[in-house]
Tab-separated table of C-alpha atoms and ligand atoms in Angstrom:
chain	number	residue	atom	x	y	z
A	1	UNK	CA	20.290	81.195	54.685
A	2	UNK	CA	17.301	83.454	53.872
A	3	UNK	CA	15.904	85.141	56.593
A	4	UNK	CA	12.157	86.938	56.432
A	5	UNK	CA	11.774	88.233	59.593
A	6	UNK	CA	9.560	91.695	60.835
A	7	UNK	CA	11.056	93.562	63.788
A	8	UNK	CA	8.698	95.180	66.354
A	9	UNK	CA	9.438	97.118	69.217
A	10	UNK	CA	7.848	100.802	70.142
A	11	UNK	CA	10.242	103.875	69.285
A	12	UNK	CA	13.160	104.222	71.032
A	13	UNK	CA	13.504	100.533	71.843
A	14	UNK	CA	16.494	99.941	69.656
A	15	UNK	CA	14.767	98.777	66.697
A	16	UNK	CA	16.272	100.514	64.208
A	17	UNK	CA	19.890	99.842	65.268
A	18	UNK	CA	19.105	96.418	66.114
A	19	UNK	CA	17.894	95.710	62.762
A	20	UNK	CA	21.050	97.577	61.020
A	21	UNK	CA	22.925	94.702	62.972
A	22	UNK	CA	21.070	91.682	62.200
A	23	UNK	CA	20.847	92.878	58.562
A	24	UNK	CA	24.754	92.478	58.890
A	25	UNK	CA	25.142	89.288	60.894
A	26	UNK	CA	22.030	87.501	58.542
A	27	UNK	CA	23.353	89.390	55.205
A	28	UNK	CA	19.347	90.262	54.706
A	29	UNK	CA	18.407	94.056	53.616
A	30	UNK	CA	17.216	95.870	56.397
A	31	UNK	CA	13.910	97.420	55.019
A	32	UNK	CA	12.842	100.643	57.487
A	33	UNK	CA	9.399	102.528	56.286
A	34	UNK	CA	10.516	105.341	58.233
A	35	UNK	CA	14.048	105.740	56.118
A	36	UNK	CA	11.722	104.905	52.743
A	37	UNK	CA	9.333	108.128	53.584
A	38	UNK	CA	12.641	110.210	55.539
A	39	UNK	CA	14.333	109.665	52.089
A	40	UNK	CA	10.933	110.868	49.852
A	41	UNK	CA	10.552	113.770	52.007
A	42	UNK	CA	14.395	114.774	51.386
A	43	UNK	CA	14.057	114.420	47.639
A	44	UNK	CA	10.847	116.888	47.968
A	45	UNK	CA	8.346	115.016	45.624
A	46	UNK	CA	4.952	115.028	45.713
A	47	UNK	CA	4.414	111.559	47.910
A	48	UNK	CA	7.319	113.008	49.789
A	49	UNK	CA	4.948	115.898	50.918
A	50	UNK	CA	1.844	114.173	51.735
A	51	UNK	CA	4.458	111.760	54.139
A	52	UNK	CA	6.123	114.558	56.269
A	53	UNK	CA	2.549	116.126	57.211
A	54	UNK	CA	1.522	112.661	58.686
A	55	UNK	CA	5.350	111.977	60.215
A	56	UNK	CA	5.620	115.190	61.727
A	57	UNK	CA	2.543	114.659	63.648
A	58	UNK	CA	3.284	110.978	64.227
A	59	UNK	CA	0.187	109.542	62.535
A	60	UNK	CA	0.115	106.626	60.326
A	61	UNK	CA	0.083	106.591	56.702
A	62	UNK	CA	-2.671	105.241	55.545
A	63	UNK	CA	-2.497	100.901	54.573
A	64	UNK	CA	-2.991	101.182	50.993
A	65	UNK	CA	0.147	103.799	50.509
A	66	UNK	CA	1.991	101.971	52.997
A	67	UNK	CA	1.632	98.150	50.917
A	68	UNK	CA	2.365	99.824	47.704
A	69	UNK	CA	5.291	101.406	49.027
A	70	UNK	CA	6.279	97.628	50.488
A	71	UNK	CA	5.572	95.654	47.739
A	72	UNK	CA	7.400	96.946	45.467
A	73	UNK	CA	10.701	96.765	47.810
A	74	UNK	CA	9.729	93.031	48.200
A	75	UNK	CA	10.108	92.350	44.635
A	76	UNK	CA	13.699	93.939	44.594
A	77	UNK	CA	16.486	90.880	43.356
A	78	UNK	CA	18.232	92.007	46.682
A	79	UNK	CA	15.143	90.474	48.585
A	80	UNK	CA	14.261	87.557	46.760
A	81	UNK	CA	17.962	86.107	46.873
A	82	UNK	CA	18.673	86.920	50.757
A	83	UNK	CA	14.959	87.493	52.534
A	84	UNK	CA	14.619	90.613	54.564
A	85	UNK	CA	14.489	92.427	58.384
A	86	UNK	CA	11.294	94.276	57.990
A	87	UNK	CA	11.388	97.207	60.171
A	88	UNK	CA	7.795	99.312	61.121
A	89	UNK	CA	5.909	97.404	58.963
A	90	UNK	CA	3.255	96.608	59.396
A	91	UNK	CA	2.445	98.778	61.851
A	92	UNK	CA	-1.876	97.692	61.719
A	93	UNK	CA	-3.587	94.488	61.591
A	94	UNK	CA	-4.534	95.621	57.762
A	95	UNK	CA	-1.035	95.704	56.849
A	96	UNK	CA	0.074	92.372	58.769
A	97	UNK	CA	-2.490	91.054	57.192
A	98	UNK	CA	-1.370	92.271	53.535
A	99	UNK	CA	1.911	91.334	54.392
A	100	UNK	CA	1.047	87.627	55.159
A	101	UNK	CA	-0.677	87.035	52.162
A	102	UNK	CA	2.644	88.325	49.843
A	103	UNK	CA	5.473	86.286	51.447
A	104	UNK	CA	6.055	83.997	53.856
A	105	UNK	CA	7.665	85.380	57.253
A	106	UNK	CA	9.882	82.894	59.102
A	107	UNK	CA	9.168	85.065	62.271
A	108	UNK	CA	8.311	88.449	64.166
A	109	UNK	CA	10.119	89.326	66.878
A	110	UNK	CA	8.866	91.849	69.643
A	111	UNK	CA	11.924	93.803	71.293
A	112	UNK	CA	9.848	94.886	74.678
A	113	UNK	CA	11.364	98.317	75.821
A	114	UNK	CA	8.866	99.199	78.893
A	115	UNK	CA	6.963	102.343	77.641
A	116	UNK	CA	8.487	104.827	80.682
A	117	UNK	CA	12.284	104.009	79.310
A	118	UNK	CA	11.771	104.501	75.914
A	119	UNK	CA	10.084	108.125	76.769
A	120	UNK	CA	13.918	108.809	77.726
A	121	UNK	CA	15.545	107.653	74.841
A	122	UNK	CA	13.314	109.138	72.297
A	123	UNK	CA	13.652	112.609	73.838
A	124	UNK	CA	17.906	112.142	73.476
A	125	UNK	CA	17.106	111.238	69.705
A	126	UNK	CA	17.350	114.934	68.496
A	127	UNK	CA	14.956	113.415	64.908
A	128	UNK	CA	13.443	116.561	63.582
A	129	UNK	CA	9.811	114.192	64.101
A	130	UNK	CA	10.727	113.812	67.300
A	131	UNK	CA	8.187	116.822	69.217
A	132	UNK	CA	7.006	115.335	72.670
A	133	UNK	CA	3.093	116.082	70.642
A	134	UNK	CA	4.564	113.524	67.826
A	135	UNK	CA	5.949	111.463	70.582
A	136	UNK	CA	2.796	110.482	72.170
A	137	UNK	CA	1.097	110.230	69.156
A	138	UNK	CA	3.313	107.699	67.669
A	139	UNK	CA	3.395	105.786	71.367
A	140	UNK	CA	-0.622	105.626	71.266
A	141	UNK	CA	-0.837	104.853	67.973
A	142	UNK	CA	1.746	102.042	68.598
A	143	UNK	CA	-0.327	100.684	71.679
A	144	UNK	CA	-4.038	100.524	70.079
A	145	UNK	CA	-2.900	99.854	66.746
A	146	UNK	CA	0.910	98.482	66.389
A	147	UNK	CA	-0.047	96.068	69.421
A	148	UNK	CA	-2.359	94.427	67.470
A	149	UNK	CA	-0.190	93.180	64.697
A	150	UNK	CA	1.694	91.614	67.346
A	151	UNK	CA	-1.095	89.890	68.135
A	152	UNK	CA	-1.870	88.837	65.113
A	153	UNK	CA	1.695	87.038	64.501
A	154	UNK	CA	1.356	85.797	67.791
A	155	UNK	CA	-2.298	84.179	66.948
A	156	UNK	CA	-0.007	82.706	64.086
A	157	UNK	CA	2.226	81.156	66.221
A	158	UNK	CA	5.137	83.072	64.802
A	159	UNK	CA	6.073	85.578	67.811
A	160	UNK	CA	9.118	85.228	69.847
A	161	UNK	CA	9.730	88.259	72.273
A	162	UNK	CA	12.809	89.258	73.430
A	163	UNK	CA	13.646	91.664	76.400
A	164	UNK	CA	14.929	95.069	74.859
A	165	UNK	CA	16.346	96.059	78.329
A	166	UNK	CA	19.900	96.353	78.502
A	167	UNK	CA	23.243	97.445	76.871
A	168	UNK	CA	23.025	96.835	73.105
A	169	UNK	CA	25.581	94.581	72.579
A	170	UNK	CA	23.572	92.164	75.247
A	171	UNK	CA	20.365	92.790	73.079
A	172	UNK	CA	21.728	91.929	69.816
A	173	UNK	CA	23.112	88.742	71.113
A	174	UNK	CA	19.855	88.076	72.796
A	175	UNK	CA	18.213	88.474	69.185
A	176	UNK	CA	20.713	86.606	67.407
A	177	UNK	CA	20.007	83.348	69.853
A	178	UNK	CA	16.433	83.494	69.879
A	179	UNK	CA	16.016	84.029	65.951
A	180	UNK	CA	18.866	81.185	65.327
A	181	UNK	CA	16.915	78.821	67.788
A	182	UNK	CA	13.386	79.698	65.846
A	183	UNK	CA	14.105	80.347	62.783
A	184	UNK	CA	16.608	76.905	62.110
A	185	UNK	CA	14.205	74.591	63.508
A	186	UNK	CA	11.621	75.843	61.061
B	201	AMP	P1	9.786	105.131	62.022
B	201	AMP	O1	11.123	105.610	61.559
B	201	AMP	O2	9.590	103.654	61.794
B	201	AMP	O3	9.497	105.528	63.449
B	201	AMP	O4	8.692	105.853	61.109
B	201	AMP	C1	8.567	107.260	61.103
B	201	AMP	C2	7.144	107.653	60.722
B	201	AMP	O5	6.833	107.170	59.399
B	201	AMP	C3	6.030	107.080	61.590
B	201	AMP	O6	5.829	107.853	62.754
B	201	AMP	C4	4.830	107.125	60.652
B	201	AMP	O7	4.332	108.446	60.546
B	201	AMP	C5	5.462	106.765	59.311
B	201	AMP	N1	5.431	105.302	59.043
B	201	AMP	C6	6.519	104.466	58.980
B	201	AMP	N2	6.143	103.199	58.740
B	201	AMP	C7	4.783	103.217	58.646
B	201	AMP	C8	3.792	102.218	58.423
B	201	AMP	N3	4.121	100.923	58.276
B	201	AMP	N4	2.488	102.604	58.380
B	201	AMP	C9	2.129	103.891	58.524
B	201	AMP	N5	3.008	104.885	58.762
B	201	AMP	C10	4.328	104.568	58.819
């Protein structure tokens, strides 16, 4: 079974190692914008640049990099054969948008990590982008911007929200049942 499914959650709610595991239990790639621009920025080329002034300060890249970037991964063999966990995009109602006009997504799921516990997390994360200044930024930019791509799937009728609270084993199996009971009956 194919799955196309985007992951939300604001940073430090487990999103990224949530995803790694449902890419594994779904056999879908796990596609993560973040690791796309970390891995630019390591090879040191031009784009690369440009994306580790806006990460280190936590700001978005702008939509129109950001769907390039995406569409070409969603062309990939890899995706068309077993679907995808799309994970931090879209992060805007411009890219949701974009996004729901290339492929069809079976779901988006919103793993809710209260804002005050993720603070926590984030600050044990030791990511080189990871400055309390960054922090915030990302955290705002995720509540008047991110928050409204939720919305958007959720005006779809495609949003299923799970509680991110908990020890990760107990999340992932939360995920697992609420994906299997959405995305089977569709
Ligand atoms: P992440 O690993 O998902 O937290 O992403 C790290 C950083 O990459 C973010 O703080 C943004 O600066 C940038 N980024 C990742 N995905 C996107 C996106 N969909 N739109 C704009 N910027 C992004």
């Amino acid at each position: 079974m194919a799955v196309r499914l985007v992951v939300f959650g604001r940073q430090g709610a487990g999103k990224g190692t949530q995803c790694v595991r449902l890419s594994e239990h779904y056999g879908a790639p796990h596609i993560s914008t973040g690791d796309m621009l970390r891995e630019a920025i390591a090879e040191g080329t031009d784009f690369g640049r440009k994306a580790k002034e806006y990460t280190e300060a936590g700001k978005l890249l702008p939509d129109d990099i950001m769907l390039g970037l995406i569409e070409d991964r969603l062309n990939k063999p890899d995706v068309l054969e077993h679907g995808f966990l799309l994970d931090g995009f879209p992060r805007t109602v411009g890219q949701a948008e974009a996004l729901a006009g290339l492929v069809t997504i079976d779901r988006a799921i919103n793993i809710e990590v209260p804002e005050e516990l993720v603070m926590e997390r984030m600050m044990a994360r030791n990511r080189s982008d990871d400055t309390p200044e960054a922090i915030t930024t990302r955290l705002d930019a995720y509540a008047t911007k991110t928050l409204l791509a939720v919305a958007y799937f959720d005006s779809l009728g495609l949003l299923t929200t799970v509680d991110g609270v908990g020890d990760m084993d107990e999340v992932t199996g939360r995920l697992i049942e609420a994906i299997d009971g959405v995305v089977a009956a569709s």
